[in-house]
Short mmCIF file of C-alpha atoms in Angstrom, two decimals:
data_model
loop_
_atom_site.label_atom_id
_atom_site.label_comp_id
_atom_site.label_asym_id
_atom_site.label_seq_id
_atom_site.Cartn_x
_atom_site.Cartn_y
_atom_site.Cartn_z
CA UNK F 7 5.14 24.94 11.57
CA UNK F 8 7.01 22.48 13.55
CA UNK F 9 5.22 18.47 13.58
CA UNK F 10 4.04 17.90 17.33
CA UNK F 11 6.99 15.32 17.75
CA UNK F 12 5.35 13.83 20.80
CA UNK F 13 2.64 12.64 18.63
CA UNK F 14 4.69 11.69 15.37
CA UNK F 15 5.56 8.03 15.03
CA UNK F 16 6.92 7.77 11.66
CA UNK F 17 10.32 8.06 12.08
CA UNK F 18 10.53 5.80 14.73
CA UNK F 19 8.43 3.11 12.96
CA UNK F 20 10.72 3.84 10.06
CA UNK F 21 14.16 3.35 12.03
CA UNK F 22 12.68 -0.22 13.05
CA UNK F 23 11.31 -0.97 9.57
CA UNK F 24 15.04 -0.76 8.35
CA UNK F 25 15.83 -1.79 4.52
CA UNK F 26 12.24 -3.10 3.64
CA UNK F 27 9.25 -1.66 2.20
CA UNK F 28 5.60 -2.98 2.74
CA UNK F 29 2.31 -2.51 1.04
CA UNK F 30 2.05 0.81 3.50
CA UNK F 31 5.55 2.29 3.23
CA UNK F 32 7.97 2.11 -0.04
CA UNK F 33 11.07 2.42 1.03
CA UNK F 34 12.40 4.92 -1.73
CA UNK F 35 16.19 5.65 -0.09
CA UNK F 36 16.81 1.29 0.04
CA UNK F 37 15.81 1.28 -3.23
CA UNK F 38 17.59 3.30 -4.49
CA UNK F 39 20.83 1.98 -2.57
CA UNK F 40 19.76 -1.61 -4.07
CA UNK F 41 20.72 0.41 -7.55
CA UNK F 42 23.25 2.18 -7.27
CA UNK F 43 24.82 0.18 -10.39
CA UNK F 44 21.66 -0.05 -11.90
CA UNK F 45 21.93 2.31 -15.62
CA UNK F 46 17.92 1.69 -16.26
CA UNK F 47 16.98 2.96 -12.43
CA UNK F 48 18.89 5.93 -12.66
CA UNK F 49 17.14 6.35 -16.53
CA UNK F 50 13.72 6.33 -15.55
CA UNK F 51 13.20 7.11 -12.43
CA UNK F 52 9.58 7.10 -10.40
CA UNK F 53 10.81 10.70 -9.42
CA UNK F 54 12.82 13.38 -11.23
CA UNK F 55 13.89 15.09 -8.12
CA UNK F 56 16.44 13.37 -6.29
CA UNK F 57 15.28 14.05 -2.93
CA UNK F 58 11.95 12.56 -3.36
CA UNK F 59 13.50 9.72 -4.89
CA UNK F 60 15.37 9.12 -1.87
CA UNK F 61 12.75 9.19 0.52
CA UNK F 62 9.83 7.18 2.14
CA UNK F 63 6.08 7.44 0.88
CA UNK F 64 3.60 6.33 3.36
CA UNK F 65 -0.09 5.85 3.59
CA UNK F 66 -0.99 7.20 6.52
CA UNK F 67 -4.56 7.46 8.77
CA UNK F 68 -5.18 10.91 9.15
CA UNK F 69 -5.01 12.13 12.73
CA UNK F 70 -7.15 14.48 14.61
CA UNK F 71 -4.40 16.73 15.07
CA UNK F 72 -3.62 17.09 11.53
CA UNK F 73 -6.78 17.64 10.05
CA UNK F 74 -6.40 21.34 9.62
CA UNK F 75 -3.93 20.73 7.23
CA UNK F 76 -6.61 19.51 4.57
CA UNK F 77 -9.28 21.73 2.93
CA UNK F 78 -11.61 19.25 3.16
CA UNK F 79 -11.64 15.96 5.86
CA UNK F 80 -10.09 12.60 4.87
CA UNK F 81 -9.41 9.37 6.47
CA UNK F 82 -5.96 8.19 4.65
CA UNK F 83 -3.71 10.21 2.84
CA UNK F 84 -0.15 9.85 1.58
CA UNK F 85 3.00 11.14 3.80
CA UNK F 86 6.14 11.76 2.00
CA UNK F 87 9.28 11.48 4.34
CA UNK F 88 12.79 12.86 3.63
CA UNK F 89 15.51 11.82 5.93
CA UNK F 90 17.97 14.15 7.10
CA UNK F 91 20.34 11.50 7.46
CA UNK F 92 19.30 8.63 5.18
CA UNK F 93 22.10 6.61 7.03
CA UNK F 94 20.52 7.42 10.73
CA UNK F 95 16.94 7.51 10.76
CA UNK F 96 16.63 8.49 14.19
CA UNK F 97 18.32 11.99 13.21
CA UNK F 98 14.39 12.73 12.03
CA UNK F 99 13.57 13.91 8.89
CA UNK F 100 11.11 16.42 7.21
CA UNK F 101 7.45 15.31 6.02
CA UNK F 102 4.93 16.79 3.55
CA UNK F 103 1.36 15.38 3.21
CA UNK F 104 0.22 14.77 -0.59
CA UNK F 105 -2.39 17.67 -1.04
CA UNK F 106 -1.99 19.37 2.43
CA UNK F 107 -2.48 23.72 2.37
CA UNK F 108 0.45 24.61 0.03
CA UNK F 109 1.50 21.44 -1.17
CA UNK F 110 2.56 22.32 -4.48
CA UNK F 111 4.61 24.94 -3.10
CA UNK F 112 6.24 22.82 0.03
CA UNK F 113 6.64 20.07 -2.56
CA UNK F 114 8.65 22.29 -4.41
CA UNK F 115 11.18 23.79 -1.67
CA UNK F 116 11.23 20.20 -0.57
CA UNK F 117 12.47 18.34 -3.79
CA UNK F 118 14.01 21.80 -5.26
CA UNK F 119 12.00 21.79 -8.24
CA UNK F 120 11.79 23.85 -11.53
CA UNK F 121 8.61 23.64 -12.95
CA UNK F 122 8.72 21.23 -16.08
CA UNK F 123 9.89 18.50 -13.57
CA UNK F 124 7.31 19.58 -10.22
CA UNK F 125 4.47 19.37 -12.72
CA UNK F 126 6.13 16.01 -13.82
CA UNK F 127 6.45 14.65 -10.13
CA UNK F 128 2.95 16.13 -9.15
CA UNK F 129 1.64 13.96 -11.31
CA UNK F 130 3.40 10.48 -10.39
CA UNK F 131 2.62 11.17 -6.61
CA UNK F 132 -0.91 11.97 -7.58
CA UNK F 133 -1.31 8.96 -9.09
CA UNK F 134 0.21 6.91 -6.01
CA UNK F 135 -2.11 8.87 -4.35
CA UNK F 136 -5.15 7.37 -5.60
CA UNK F 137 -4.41 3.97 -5.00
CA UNK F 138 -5.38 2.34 -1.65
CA UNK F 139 -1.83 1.02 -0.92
CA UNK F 140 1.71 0.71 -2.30
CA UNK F 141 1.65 -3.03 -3.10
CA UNK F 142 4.55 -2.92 -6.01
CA UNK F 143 1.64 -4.79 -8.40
CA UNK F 144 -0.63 -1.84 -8.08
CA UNK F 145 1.72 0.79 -8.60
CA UNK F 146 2.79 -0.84 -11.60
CA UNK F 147 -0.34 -1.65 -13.51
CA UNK F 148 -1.65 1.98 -12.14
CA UNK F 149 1.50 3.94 -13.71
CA UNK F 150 1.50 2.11 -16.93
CA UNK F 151 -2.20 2.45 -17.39
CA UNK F 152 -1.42 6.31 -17.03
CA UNK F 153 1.68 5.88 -19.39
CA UNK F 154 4.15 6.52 -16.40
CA UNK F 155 7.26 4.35 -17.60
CA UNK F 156 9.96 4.05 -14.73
CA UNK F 157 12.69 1.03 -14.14
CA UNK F 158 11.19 -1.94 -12.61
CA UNK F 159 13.88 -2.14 -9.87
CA UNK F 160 11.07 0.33 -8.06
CA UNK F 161 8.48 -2.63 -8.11
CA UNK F 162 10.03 -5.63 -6.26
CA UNK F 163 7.94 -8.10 -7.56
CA UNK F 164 9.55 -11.50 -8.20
CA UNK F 165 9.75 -12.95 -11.17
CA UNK F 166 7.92 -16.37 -9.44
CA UNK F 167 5.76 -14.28 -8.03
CA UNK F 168 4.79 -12.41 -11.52
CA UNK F 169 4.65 -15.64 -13.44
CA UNK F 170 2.15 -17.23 -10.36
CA UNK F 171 -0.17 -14.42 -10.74
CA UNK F 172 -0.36 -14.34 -14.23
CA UNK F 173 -1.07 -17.98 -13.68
CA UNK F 174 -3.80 -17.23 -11.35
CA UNK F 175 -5.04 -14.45 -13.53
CA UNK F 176 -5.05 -16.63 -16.72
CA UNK F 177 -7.17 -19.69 -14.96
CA UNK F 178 -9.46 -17.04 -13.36
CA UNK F 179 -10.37 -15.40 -17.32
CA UNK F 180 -10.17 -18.15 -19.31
CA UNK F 181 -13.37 -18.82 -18.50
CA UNK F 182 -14.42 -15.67 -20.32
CA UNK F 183 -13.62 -16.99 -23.61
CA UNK F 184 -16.77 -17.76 -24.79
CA UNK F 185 -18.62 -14.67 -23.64
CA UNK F 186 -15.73 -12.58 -24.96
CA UNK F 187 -16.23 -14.32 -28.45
CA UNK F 188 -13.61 -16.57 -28.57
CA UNK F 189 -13.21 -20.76 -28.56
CA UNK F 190 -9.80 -21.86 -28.10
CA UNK F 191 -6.44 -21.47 -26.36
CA UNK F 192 -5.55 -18.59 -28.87
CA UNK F 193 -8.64 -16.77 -27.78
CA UNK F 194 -8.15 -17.41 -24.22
CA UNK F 195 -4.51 -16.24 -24.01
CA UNK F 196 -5.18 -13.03 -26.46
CA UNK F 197 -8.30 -12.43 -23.73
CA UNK F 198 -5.49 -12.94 -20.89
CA UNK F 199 -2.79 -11.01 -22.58
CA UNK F 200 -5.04 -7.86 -22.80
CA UNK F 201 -6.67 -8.37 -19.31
CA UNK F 202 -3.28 -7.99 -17.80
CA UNK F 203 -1.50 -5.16 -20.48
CA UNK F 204 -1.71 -1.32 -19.73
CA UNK F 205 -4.16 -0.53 -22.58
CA UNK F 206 -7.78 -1.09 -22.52
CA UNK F 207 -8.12 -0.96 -26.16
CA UNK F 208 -10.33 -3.00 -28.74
CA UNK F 209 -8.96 -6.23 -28.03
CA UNK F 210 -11.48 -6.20 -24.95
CA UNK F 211 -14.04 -4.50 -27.16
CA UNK F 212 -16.44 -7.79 -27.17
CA UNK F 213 -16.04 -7.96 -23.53
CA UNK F 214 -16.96 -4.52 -22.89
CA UNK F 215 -20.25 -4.95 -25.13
CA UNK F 216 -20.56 -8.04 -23.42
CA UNK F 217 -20.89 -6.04 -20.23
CA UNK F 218 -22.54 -3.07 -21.76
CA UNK F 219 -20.62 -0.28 -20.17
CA UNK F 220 -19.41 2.67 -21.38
CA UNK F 221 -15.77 3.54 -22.07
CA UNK F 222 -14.87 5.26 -19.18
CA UNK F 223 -16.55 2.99 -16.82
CA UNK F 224 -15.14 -0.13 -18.40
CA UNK F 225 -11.86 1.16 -17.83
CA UNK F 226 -11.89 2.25 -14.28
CA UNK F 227 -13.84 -0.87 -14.36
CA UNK F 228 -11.07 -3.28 -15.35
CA UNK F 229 -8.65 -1.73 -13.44
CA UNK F 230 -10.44 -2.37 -10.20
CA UNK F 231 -10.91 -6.01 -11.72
CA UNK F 232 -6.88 -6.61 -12.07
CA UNK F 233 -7.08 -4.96 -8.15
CA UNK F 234 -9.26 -7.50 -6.95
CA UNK F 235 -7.51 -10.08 -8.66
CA UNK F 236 -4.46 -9.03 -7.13
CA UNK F 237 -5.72 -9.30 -4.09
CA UNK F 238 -7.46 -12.69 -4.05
CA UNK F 239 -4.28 -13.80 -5.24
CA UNK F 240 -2.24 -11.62 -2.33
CA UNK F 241 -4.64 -12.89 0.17
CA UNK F 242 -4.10 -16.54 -0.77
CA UNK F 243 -0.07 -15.88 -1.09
CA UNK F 244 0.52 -13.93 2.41
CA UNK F 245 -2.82 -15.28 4.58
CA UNK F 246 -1.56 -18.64 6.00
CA UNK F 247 1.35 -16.85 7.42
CA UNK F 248 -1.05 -14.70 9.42
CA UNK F 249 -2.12 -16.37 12.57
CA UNK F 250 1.59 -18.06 13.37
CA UNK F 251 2.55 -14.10 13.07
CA UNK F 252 -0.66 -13.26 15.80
CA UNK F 253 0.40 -16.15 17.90
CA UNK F 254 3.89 -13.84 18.29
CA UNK F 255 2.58 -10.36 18.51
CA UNK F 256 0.56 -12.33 21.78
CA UNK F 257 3.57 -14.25 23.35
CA UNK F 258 6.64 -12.11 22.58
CA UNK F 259 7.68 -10.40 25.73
CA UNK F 260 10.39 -7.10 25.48
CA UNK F 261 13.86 -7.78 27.38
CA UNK F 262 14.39 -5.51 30.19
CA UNK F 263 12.14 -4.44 32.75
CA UNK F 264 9.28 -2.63 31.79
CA UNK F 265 6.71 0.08 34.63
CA UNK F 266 3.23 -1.09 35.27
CA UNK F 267 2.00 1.34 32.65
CA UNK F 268 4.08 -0.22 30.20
CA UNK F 269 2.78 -3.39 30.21
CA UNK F 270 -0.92 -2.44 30.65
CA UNK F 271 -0.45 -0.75 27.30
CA UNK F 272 0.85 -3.58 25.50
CA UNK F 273 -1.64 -6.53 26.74
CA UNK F 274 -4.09 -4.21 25.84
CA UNK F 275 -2.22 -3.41 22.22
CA UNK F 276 -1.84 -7.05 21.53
CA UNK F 277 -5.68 -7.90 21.84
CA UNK F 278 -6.54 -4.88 19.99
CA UNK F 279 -4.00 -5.75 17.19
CA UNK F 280 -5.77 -9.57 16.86
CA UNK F 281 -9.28 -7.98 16.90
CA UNK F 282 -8.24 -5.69 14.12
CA UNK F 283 -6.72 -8.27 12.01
CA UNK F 284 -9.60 -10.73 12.62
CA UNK F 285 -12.85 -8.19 11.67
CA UNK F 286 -10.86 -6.32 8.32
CA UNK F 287 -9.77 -10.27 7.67
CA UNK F 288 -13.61 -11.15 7.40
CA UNK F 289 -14.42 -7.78 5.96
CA UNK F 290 -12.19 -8.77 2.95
CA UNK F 291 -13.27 -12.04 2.34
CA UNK F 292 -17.05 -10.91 2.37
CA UNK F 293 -15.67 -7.99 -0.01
CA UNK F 294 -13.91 -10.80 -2.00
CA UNK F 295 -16.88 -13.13 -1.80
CA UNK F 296 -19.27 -10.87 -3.65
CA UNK F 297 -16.73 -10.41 -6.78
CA UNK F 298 -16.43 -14.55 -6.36
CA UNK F 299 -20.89 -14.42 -6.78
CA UNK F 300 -20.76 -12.11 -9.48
CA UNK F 301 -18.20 -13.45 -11.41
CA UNK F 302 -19.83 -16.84 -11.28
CA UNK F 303 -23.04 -15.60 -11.92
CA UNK F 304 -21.36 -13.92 -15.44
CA UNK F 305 -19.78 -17.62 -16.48
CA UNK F 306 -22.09 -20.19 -15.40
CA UNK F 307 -25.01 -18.09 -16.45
CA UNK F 308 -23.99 -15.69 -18.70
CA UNK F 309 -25.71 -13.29 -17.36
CA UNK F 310 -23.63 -10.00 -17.25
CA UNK F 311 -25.96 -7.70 -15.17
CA UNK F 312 -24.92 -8.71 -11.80
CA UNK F 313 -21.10 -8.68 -12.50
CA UNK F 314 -21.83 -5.30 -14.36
CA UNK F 315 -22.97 -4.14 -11.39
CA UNK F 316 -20.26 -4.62 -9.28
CA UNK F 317 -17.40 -3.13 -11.83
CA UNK F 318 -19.76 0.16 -11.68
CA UNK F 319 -19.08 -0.31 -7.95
CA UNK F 320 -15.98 -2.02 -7.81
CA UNK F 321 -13.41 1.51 -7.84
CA UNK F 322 -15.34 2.40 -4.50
CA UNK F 323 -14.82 -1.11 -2.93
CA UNK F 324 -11.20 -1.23 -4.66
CA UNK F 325 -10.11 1.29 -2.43
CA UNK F 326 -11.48 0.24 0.80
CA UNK F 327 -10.29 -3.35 0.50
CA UNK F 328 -7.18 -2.18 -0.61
CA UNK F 329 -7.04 -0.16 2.33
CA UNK F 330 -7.99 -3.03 4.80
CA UNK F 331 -5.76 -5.98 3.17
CA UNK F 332 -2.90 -3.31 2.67
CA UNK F 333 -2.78 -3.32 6.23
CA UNK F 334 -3.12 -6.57 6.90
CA UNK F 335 -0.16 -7.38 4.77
CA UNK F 336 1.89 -4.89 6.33
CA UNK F 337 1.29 -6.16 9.79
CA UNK F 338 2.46 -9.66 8.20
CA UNK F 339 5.29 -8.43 6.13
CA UNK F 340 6.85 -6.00 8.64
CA UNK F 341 7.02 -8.51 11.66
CA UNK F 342 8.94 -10.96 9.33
CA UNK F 343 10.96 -8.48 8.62
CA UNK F 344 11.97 -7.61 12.09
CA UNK F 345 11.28 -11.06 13.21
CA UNK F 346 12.48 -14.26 10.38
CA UNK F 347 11.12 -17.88 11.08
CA UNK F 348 13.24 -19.52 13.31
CA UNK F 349 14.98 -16.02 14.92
CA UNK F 350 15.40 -15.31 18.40
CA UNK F 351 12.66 -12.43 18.78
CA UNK F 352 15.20 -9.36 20.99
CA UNK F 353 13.02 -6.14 21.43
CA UNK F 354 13.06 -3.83 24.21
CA UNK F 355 9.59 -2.32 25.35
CA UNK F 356 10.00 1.03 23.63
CA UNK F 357 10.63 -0.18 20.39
CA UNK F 358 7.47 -2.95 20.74
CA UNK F 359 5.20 -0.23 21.84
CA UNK F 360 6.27 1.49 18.06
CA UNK F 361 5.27 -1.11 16.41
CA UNK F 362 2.02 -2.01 18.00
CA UNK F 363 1.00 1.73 17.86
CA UNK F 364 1.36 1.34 14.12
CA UNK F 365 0.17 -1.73 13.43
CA UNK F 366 -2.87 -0.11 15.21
CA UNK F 367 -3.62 3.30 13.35
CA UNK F 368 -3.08 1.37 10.09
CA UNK F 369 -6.65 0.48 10.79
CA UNK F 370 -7.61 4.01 11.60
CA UNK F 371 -7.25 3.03 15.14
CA UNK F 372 -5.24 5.48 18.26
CA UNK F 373 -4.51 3.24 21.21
CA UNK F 374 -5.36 5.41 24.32
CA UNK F 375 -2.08 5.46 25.97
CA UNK F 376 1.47 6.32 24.13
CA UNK F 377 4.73 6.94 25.70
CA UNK F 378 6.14 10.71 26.53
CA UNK F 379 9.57 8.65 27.65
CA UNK F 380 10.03 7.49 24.35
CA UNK F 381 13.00 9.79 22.76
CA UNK F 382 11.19 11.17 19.55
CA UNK F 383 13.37 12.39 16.40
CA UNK F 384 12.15 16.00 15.68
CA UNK F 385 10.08 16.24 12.38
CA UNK F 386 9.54 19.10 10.36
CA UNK F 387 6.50 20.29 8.10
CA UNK F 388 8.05 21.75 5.24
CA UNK F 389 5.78 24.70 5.30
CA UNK F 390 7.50 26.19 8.34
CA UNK F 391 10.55 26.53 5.73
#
């Protein structure tokens, strides 16, 4: 069946989004441009079929209109997006939702799999699946905890920005030592070292006894630990940035003339846009203040029930503060994309009213009035083919 193109904003959002990715959209078909010349990013590749490795993944706020494409309701899934024309975006493009009716199937007449490497790629997107957002630290420590090896060019993480984490991450543990059995530097960096490798293996075994959990629920445990690590540090990294990029989403004003209806919709987009940032920006610092109590409460004390606790619940509040910070960090990313410090800020009213409709549902939220003059690129569910 054919998308309802009125109501699908992806590949416009896309066209504006350009070469970058975010923590909601990796940018597959850029990437893979960046490395062209690259002999490891052609070796291992995230996916086998060219196609999909060429195309956009998105996490995306399930609609009303689309929920009969699940067997069962959710609230975010992941959108896969292949261009027609990678080099005009606006030429539209096909889409497939990860685990829609007959996904297996679409998947494969979409990439044009055989079926050593659609079981292969199944896997990888079901793995990107599962994880709240696309934030390049994630999807790394995620695929190499599953021992899913690809080229790093598909994580576009800085090497300043890997050694300040680990420098966050080692200050944060170190105060572990002692619970985890250790005394000195040697214990604290062999603590560190396996804290932040893919294996969960006996090198952690005193911490886990420490803790007294099981095997399986240490490890989903310390995986959503390195998540909420991640996104202290994130939060720290990309927050101060956030209200000078609010101050513009209120002020900036399209060129041209725009109808009454036009700019009713986008006063009342910009305070909905603040409002959203400003409750999921509390929500994650409450979320981030109750690891802060636990944690504390496991060094000063040494007392590992309450921090216990919240790794047994920590996978279920991974995800939602992913989800809530992920799109946070979009909003933040994406306008300085479109918009550098210091640029003259040219938009026309269409193209604003794109952005503020996404910035919107990445919260789960559908702003009451959207455009039927905006020109829409047709999309295509790959079931109709």
């Amino acid at each position: 069946m054919d998308f309802d193109v009125a109501n699908d904003r992806s590949i416009r959002f896309l066209n504006a989004l350009g070469g970058a990715s975010t923590s909601r959209v990796l940018n597959l078909f850029r990437i893979a441009q960046d490395n062209v010349d690259n002999p490891e990013h052609l070796q291992k590749p995230l996916f086998l079929s060219p196609v999909i490795n060429k195309a956009f993944l998105i996490k995306h706020r399930t609609r009303t209109d689309e929920s009969y494409l699940f067997a069962s309701p959710r609230a975010v899934t992941t959108k896969i997006v292949a261009p027609f024309d990678p080099t005009d975006l606006r030429a539209g493009g096909r889409a497939l939702f990860v685990e829609q009716r007959g996904y297996a199937e679409s998947l494969r007449q979409l990439g044009h799999y055989n079926t050593e490497t659609l079981e292969r790629d199944l896997s990888v997107l079901r793995l990107l699946h599962a994880v709240p957002s696309l934030d390049p630290f994630l999807l790394r420590e995620h695929l190499r905890n599953n021992k899913i090896e690809v080229a790093p060019s598909y994580f576009s993480i800085s090497q300043g920005d890997q050694e300040r984490m680990h420098q966050f991450v080692s200050e944060e543990l170190s105060k572990l030592v002692i619970l985890a059995g250790g005394g000195g530097e040697d214990s604290s960096n062999r603590l560190v070292s396996a804290m932040l490798s893919n294996e969960i293996d006996e090198k952690l075994e005193p911490l886990r006894m420490t803790l007294g959990l099981t095997g399986n629920d240490f490890r989903e445990g310390v995986f959503s630990w390195r998540g909420f690590l991640y996104y202290k540090w994130s939060m720290g990294k990309f927050w101060p940035d956030v209200m000078g990029v609010l101050r513009e989403i209120n002020s900036i004003q399209p060129h041209g003339s725009l109808m009454t209806e036009q700019k009713v919709f986008l006063g009342a987009a910009r305070r909905n846009i603040i409002e959203l940032v400003r409750d999921n920006g509390n929500h994650v610092t409450k979320a981030l203040s109750v690891y802060d109590a636990s944690f504390l409460d496991l060094v000063q004390n040494q007392s590992p029930k309450t921090f216990r606790d919240f790794l047994l619940s920590a996978p279920y509040m991974f995800l939602e503060l992913g989800e809530k910070l992920g799109a946070i960090s979009h909003i933040v990313s994406f306008w300085r994309y479109r918009f550098p410090l210091g640029s003259r800020q040219t938009i026309d009213g269409d193209e604003l009213a794109t952005i503020f409709q996404d910035f919107s549902s990445s919260f789960g939220e559908r702003l009451k009035e959207e455009y039927s003059h905006i020109k829409k690129p047709v999309v295509i569910d790959v079931t109709a083919a």
